[in-house]
Amino acid sequence: MNYVYIEPDECKGCRLCVHFCPNNCLTIGSQINQLGYQATIFRSDKCTACGICYYVCPEPGAITVHSGEDVIPEELKKGASFA
């Protein structure tokens, strides 16, 4: 399973990852993070782990791309999105 983890308190809501994701796997969340921004949320099973979101993100450590992970985070098993 491919997925993207977005560290909510590192995201500044610039929307670059949302704009450039070829499969529309990312969206802007409604919650405000500690920095006062609406952080991006990963919501899709169409992720190909291409890494475009990671490369366009200006914030180091905000996005981690996982490709073909055998271990699925508990949050994803429960159907939650990373926010």
Short mmCIF file of N, CA and C in Angstrom, two decimals, residues 12-45:
data_model
loop_
_atom_site.label_atom_id
_atom_site.label_comp_id
_atom_site.label_asym_id
_atom_site.label_seq_id
_atom_site.Cartn_x
_atom_site.Cartn_y
_atom_site.Cartn_z
N LYS A 12 2.50 24.26 6.19
CA LYS A 12 2.11 25.67 6.20
C LYS A 12 0.98 25.96 5.22
N GLY A 13 0.34 24.91 4.72
CA GLY A 13 -0.85 25.09 3.89
C GLY A 13 -0.61 25.81 2.58
N CYS A 14 0.57 25.68 2.00
CA CYS A 14 0.88 26.40 0.76
C CYS A 14 0.14 25.81 -0.45
N ARG A 15 -0.31 24.57 -0.32
CA ARG A 15 -1.09 23.86 -1.34
C ARG A 15 -0.28 23.43 -2.58
N LEU A 16 1.02 23.53 -2.54
CA LEU A 16 1.81 23.08 -3.68
C LEU A 16 1.63 21.59 -3.92
N CYS A 17 1.65 20.80 -2.86
CA CYS A 17 1.48 19.36 -3.01
C CYS A 17 0.09 19.02 -3.56
N VAL A 18 -0.92 19.73 -3.09
CA VAL A 18 -2.29 19.52 -3.57
C VAL A 18 -2.38 19.83 -5.06
N HIS A 19 -1.78 20.92 -5.46
CA HIS A 19 -1.83 21.35 -6.86
C HIS A 19 -1.10 20.38 -7.79
N PHE A 20 0.05 19.87 -7.37
CA PHE A 20 0.88 19.06 -8.26
C PHE A 20 0.63 17.56 -8.19
N CYS A 21 -0.15 17.07 -7.24
CA CYS A 21 -0.41 15.63 -7.16
C CYS A 21 -1.18 15.18 -8.40
N PRO A 22 -0.60 14.27 -9.20
CA PRO A 22 -1.26 13.86 -10.45
C PRO A 22 -2.52 13.02 -10.24
N ASN A 23 -2.68 12.45 -9.05
CA ASN A 23 -3.84 11.59 -8.79
C ASN A 23 -4.84 12.20 -7.81
N ASN A 24 -4.66 13.48 -7.49
CA ASN A 24 -5.57 14.18 -6.58
C ASN A 24 -5.74 13.45 -5.25
N CYS A 25 -4.62 13.02 -4.68
CA CYS A 25 -4.64 12.28 -3.42
C CYS A 25 -4.62 13.18 -2.20
N LEU A 26 -4.39 14.46 -2.40
CA LEU A 26 -4.24 15.38 -1.29
C LEU A 26 -5.29 16.48 -1.34
N THR A 27 -5.68 16.95 -0.18
CA THR A 27 -6.64 18.04 -0.07
C THR A 27 -6.31 18.87 1.16
N ILE A 28 -6.87 20.04 1.24
CA ILE A 28 -6.66 20.89 2.40
C ILE A 28 -7.67 20.52 3.47
N GLY A 29 -7.19 20.30 4.68
CA GLY A 29 -8.06 19.95 5.79
C GLY A 29 -8.77 21.17 6.35
N SER A 30 -9.72 20.92 7.21
CA SER A 30 -10.48 22.02 7.80
C SER A 30 -9.93 22.45 9.15
N GLN A 31 -9.09 21.62 9.76
CA GLN A 31 -8.54 21.95 11.07
C GLN A 31 -7.32 22.85 10.94
N ILE A 32 -7.15 23.72 11.92
CA ILE A 32 -6.02 24.63 11.97
C ILE A 32 -4.91 24.00 12.81
N ASN A 33 -3.68 23.99 12.29
CA ASN A 33 -2.57 23.41 13.05
C ASN A 33 -1.99 24.42 14.03
N GLN A 34 -0.93 24.02 14.74
CA GLN A 34 -0.32 24.88 15.76
C GLN A 34 0.28 26.16 15.18
N LEU A 35 0.58 26.14 13.90
CA LEU A 35 1.15 27.33 13.25
C LEU A 35 0.06 28.28 12.74
N GLY A 36 -1.19 27.84 12.81
CA GLY A 36 -2.30 28.67 12.35
C GLY A 36 -2.68 28.44 10.90
N TYR A 37 -2.22 27.33 10.32
CA TYR A 37 -2.51 27.02 8.92
C TYR A 37 -3.44 25.82 8.81
N GLN A 38 -4.14 25.74 7.70
CA GLN A 38 -4.92 24.55 7.38
C GLN A 38 -3.97 23.55 6.73
N ALA A 39 -3.68 22.48 7.42
CA ALA A 39 -2.73 21.49 6.92
C ALA A 39 -3.36 20.61 5.85
N THR A 40 -2.52 20.08 4.99
CA THR A 40 -2.95 19.17 3.93
C THR A 40 -3.27 17.80 4.52
N ILE A 41 -4.22 17.12 3.89
CA ILE A 41 -4.63 15.78 4.31
C ILE A 41 -4.47 14.83 3.13
N PHE A 42 -3.97 13.62 3.41
CA PHE A 42 -3.89 12.55 2.42
C PHE A 42 -5.19 11.75 2.47
N ARG A 43 -5.85 11.61 1.32
CA ARG A 43 -7.11 10.87 1.27
C ARG A 43 -7.25 10.16 -0.07
N SER A 44 -6.59 9.05 -0.23
CA SER A 44 -6.78 8.36 -1.50
C SER A 44 -6.11 7.00 -1.50
N ASP A 45 -6.70 6.08 -2.21
CA ASP A 45 -6.05 4.80 -2.43
C ASP A 45 -5.41 4.76 -3.82
#
